[in-house]
Amino acid sequence: MRALYFDCFAGVSGDMIIGALLDLGIDFDALRRQIESLSLGGYEIRTDRVTRSGIAATKFTVDVNEAAQPERRLADVCAIIEQAGLTEQTKRRATRAFELLAEAEARVHGTTADRVHFHEVGAVDSIIDTVGAMIGVELLGIDEFAASSLRVGHGCIKSEHGLLPIPAP
């Protein structure tokens, strides 16, 4: 069994996870081929070597065309994943991640998961980050995950719903 531990001392995001998975040895070309099977347009992915506080790492970036992203619901994102040339395990994990996000959004907005409009999460970069992380996990043969507590910060953030506190609801 292979386990992966996320030390989230500086938070966590999809691009951070993919960068770490690349540093652990996943092949960028294999990752790219599978991401391209999502049939999303208007983006390019790239990696760069960066140094932060003396620590070298891979930075994964999704450059998205500035054109407006379509509004997506859970069913839209799930259809994108289902139609992609991904393994069943990656499809299942990625779909489950979006289902959990939809359930959380539904609770916050007092609606149901199928009625939630994904704003930032339904955008191309969020889909690529989430699905890409699941692809990388499978390429590494990871069976189990664990993570430290998240540092949630404080202050406010601008979102599609206006100014929200950090941590957001």
mmCIF file of C-alpha atoms in Angstrom:
data_model
loop_
_atom_site.group_PDB
_atom_site.id
_atom_site.type_symbol
_atom_site.label_atom_id
_atom_site.label_comp_id
_atom_site.label_asym_id
_atom_site.label_seq_id
_atom_site.Cartn_x
_atom_site.Cartn_y
_atom_site.Cartn_z
ATOM 1 C CA MET A 1 0.000 0.000 0.000
ATOM 2 C CA ARG A 2 1.245 3.496 -0.866
ATOM 3 C CA ALA A 3 0.153 6.421 1.268
ATOM 4 C CA LEU A 4 0.514 10.151 0.678
ATOM 5 C CA TYR A 5 0.657 12.732 3.450
ATOM 6 C CA PHE A 6 -0.077 16.391 2.734
ATOM 7 C CA ASP A 7 1.648 18.796 5.109
ATOM 8 C CA CYS A 8 -0.566 21.825 4.522
ATOM 9 C CA PHE A 9 1.484 24.357 6.477
ATOM 10 C CA ALA A 10 0.958 26.949 3.713
ATOM 11 C CA GLY A 11 -2.530 25.878 2.656
ATOM 12 C CA VAL A 12 -3.306 23.609 -0.256
ATOM 13 C CA SER A 13 -4.555 24.019 -3.806
ATOM 14 C CA GLY A 14 -4.885 21.877 -6.906
ATOM 15 C CA ASP A 15 -1.859 23.414 -8.593
ATOM 16 C CA MET A 16 0.219 22.905 -5.441
ATOM 17 C CA ILE A 17 -0.831 19.249 -5.281
ATOM 18 C CA ILE A 18 -0.015 18.644 -8.948
ATOM 19 C CA GLY A 19 3.364 20.375 -8.582
ATOM 20 C CA ALA A 20 4.173 18.130 -5.611
ATOM 21 C CA LEU A 21 3.053 15.015 -7.517
ATOM 22 C CA LEU A 22 5.307 16.015 -10.418
ATOM 23 C CA ASP A 23 8.190 16.354 -7.964
ATOM 24 C CA LEU A 24 7.360 12.864 -6.697
ATOM 25 C CA GLY A 25 7.891 11.501 -10.195
ATOM 26 C CA ILE A 26 4.766 11.573 -12.335
ATOM 27 C CA ASP A 27 5.488 12.106 -16.009
ATOM 28 C CA PHE A 28 4.288 15.524 -17.205
ATOM 29 C CA ASP A 29 3.569 14.255 -20.733
ATOM 30 C CA ALA A 30 1.414 11.409 -19.371
ATOM 31 C CA LEU A 31 -0.435 13.906 -17.189
ATOM 32 C CA ARG A 32 -0.902 16.301 -20.126
ATOM 33 C CA ARG A 33 -2.296 13.574 -22.410
ATOM 34 C CA GLN A 34 -4.904 12.589 -19.866
ATOM 35 C CA ILE A 35 -5.850 16.202 -19.105
ATOM 36 C CA GLU A 36 -6.264 16.851 -22.834
ATOM 37 C CA SER A 37 -8.817 14.020 -22.947
ATOM 38 C CA LEU A 38 -11.154 16.276 -20.916
ATOM 39 C CA SER A 39 -11.953 18.113 -24.163
ATOM 40 C CA LEU A 40 -11.789 21.528 -22.525
ATOM 41 C CA GLY A 41 -10.538 24.379 -24.636
ATOM 42 C CA GLY A 42 -8.995 27.769 -24.093
ATOM 43 C CA TYR A 43 -6.121 26.818 -21.807
ATOM 44 C CA GLU A 44 -2.492 25.765 -21.742
ATOM 45 C CA ILE A 45 -0.673 23.972 -18.947
ATOM 46 C CA ARG A 46 2.975 24.379 -18.081
ATOM 47 C CA THR A 47 5.481 23.737 -15.362
ATOM 48 C CA ASP A 48 8.311 25.870 -14.051
ATOM 49 C CA ARG A 49 11.025 25.267 -11.495
ATOM 50 C CA VAL A 50 10.702 27.747 -8.635
ATOM 51 C CA THR A 51 12.457 28.387 -5.341
ATOM 52 C CA ARG A 52 10.463 29.559 -2.345
ATOM 53 C CA SER A 53 12.290 30.281 0.920
ATOM 54 C CA GLY A 54 15.259 28.290 -0.357
ATOM 55 C CA ILE A 55 13.188 25.226 -1.303
ATOM 56 C CA ALA A 56 13.070 24.184 -4.973
ATOM 57 C CA ALA A 57 9.793 22.869 -6.336
ATOM 58 C CA THR A 58 7.730 22.423 -9.477
ATOM 59 C CA LYS A 59 5.042 25.016 -10.087
ATOM 60 C CA PHE A 60 2.126 23.751 -12.160
ATOM 61 C CA THR A 61 0.191 26.465 -13.964
ATOM 62 C CA VAL A 62 -3.020 26.486 -15.975
ATOM 63 C CA ASP A 63 -3.094 29.533 -18.247
ATOM 64 C CA VAL A 64 -6.712 30.144 -19.234
ATOM 65 C CA ASN A 65 -7.905 32.283 -22.113
ATOM 66 C CA GLU A 66 -9.508 35.370 -20.606
ATOM 67 C CA ALA A 67 -12.849 34.668 -22.327
ATOM 68 C CA ALA A 68 -15.682 34.070 -19.865
ATOM 69 C CA GLN A 69 -16.055 30.526 -18.639
ATOM 70 C CA PRO A 70 -19.471 28.921 -19.012
ATOM 71 C CA GLU A 71 -21.458 28.459 -15.835
ATOM 72 C CA ARG A 72 -21.428 24.802 -14.877
ATOM 73 C CA ARG A 73 -23.431 22.623 -12.540
ATOM 74 C CA LEU A 74 -22.389 19.299 -11.061
ATOM 75 C CA ALA A 75 -23.936 17.350 -13.948
ATOM 76 C CA ASP A 76 -21.920 19.406 -16.476
ATOM 77 C CA VAL A 77 -18.621 18.752 -14.710
ATOM 78 C CA CYS A 78 -19.439 15.065 -14.218
ATOM 79 C CA ALA A 79 -20.244 14.728 -17.954
ATOM 80 C CA ILE A 80 -16.875 16.287 -18.856
ATOM 81 C CA ILE A 81 -15.124 13.783 -16.592
ATOM 82 C CA GLU A 82 -17.181 10.789 -17.748
ATOM 83 C CA GLN A 83 -16.520 11.485 -21.446
ATOM 84 C CA ALA A 84 -12.764 11.856 -20.932
ATOM 85 C CA GLY A 85 -10.254 9.144 -21.713
ATOM 86 C CA LEU A 86 -9.460 8.518 -18.057
ATOM 87 C CA THR A 87 -9.357 5.317 -16.053
ATOM 88 C CA GLU A 88 -12.473 4.409 -14.109
ATOM 89 C CA GLN A 89 -10.642 4.985 -10.817
ATOM 90 C CA THR A 90 -9.620 8.522 -11.801
ATOM 91 C CA LYS A 91 -13.138 9.277 -13.050
ATOM 92 C CA ARG A 92 -14.637 7.960 -9.805
ATOM 93 C CA ARG A 93 -12.261 9.954 -7.570
ATOM 94 C CA ALA A 94 -12.620 13.192 -9.568
ATOM 95 C CA THR A 95 -16.402 12.878 -9.714
ATOM 96 C CA ARG A 96 -16.540 12.244 -5.969
ATOM 97 C CA ALA A 97 -14.453 15.362 -5.290
ATOM 98 C CA PHE A 98 -16.922 17.493 -7.242
ATOM 99 C CA GLU A 99 -19.892 15.780 -5.568
ATOM 100 C CA LEU A 100 -18.468 16.676 -2.153
ATOM 101 C CA LEU A 101 -17.919 20.264 -3.269
ATOM 102 C CA ALA A 102 -21.485 20.463 -4.593
ATOM 103 C CA GLU A 103 -22.868 19.074 -1.320
ATOM 104 C CA ALA A 104 -20.911 21.670 0.682
ATOM 105 C CA GLU A 105 -22.034 24.504 -1.639
ATOM 106 C CA ALA A 106 -25.626 23.284 -1.388
ATOM 107 C CA ARG A 107 -25.545 23.426 2.419
ATOM 108 C CA VAL A 108 -24.129 26.969 2.348
ATOM 109 C CA HIS A 109 -26.690 28.218 -0.186
ATOM 110 C CA GLY A 110 -29.688 26.296 1.163
ATOM 111 C CA THR A 111 -30.290 24.314 -2.003
ATOM 112 C CA THR A 112 -29.536 20.882 -3.444
ATOM 113 C CA ALA A 113 -26.278 19.668 -4.970
ATOM 114 C CA ASP A 114 -27.792 19.356 -8.448
ATOM 115 C CA ARG A 115 -28.870 23.031 -8.407
ATOM 116 C CA VAL A 116 -25.515 24.464 -7.307
ATOM 117 C CA HIS A 117 -23.827 26.708 -9.859
ATOM 118 C CA PHE A 118 -20.091 26.154 -9.755
ATOM 119 C CA HIS A 119 -18.418 29.506 -10.262
ATOM 120 C CA GLU A 120 -14.677 29.365 -9.641
ATOM 121 C CA VAL A 121 -14.815 25.587 -9.134
ATOM 122 C CA GLY A 122 -16.554 25.039 -12.483
ATOM 123 C CA ALA A 123 -13.928 26.993 -14.372
ATOM 124 C CA VAL A 124 -11.429 25.246 -16.619
ATOM 125 C CA ASP A 125 -8.488 25.741 -14.251
ATOM 126 C CA SER A 126 -10.360 24.251 -11.290
ATOM 127 C CA ILE A 127 -11.491 21.246 -13.312
ATOM 128 C CA ILE A 128 -7.937 20.678 -14.564
ATOM 129 C CA ASP A 129 -6.471 21.088 -11.061
ATOM 130 C CA THR A 130 -8.934 18.650 -9.483
ATOM 131 C CA VAL A 131 -8.881 16.021 -12.216
ATOM 132 C CA GLY A 132 -5.130 16.460 -12.712
ATOM 133 C CA ALA A 133 -4.519 15.753 -9.034
ATOM 134 C CA MET A 134 -6.551 12.548 -9.299
ATOM 135 C CA ILE A 135 -4.617 11.540 -12.416
ATOM 136 C CA GLY A 136 -1.315 12.112 -10.621
ATOM 137 C CA VAL A 137 -2.408 10.143 -7.575
ATOM 138 C CA GLU A 138 -3.269 7.188 -9.784
ATOM 139 C CA LEU A 139 -0.044 7.449 -11.780
ATOM 140 C CA LEU A 140 1.861 7.187 -8.488
ATOM 141 C CA GLY A 141 -0.269 4.285 -7.256
ATOM 142 C CA ILE A 142 -1.437 6.091 -4.113
ATOM 143 C CA ASP A 143 -4.001 4.126 -2.110
ATOM 144 C CA GLU A 144 -4.410 6.217 1.033
ATOM 145 C CA PHE A 145 -4.239 9.898 1.947
ATOM 146 C CA ALA A 146 -3.768 11.904 5.100
ATOM 147 C CA ALA A 147 -3.322 15.621 5.688
ATOM 148 C CA SER A 148 -2.365 18.025 8.417
ATOM 149 C CA SER A 149 -4.792 20.643 9.636
ATOM 150 C CA LEU A 150 -5.322 23.512 7.226
ATOM 151 C CA ARG A 151 -4.276 27.021 8.096
ATOM 152 C CA VAL A 152 -7.334 28.950 7.069
ATOM 153 C CA GLY A 153 -6.106 32.507 7.532
ATOM 154 C CA HIS A 154 -8.241 35.556 8.136
ATOM 155 C CA GLY A 155 -9.541 38.599 6.345
ATOM 156 C CA CYS A 156 -11.776 38.663 3.266
ATOM 157 C CA ILE A 157 -11.761 37.360 -0.300
ATOM 158 C CA LYS A 158 -13.629 38.539 -3.401
ATOM 159 C CA SER A 159 -15.746 35.856 -5.052
ATOM 160 C CA GLU A 160 -18.679 35.491 -7.436
ATOM 161 C CA HIS A 161 -20.893 35.976 -4.356
ATOM 162 C CA GLY A 162 -19.155 39.204 -3.320
ATOM 163 C CA LEU A 163 -16.847 39.782 -0.380
ATOM 164 C CA LEU A 164 -16.637 36.734 1.897
ATOM 165 C CA PRO A 165 -14.802 36.155 5.170
ATOM 166 C CA ILE A 166 -11.804 33.838 5.359
ATOM 167 C CA PRO A 167 -12.480 31.070 6.007
ATOM 168 C CA ALA A 168 -15.535 31.208 3.769
ATOM 169 C CA PRO A 169 -18.707 29.411 4.891
#
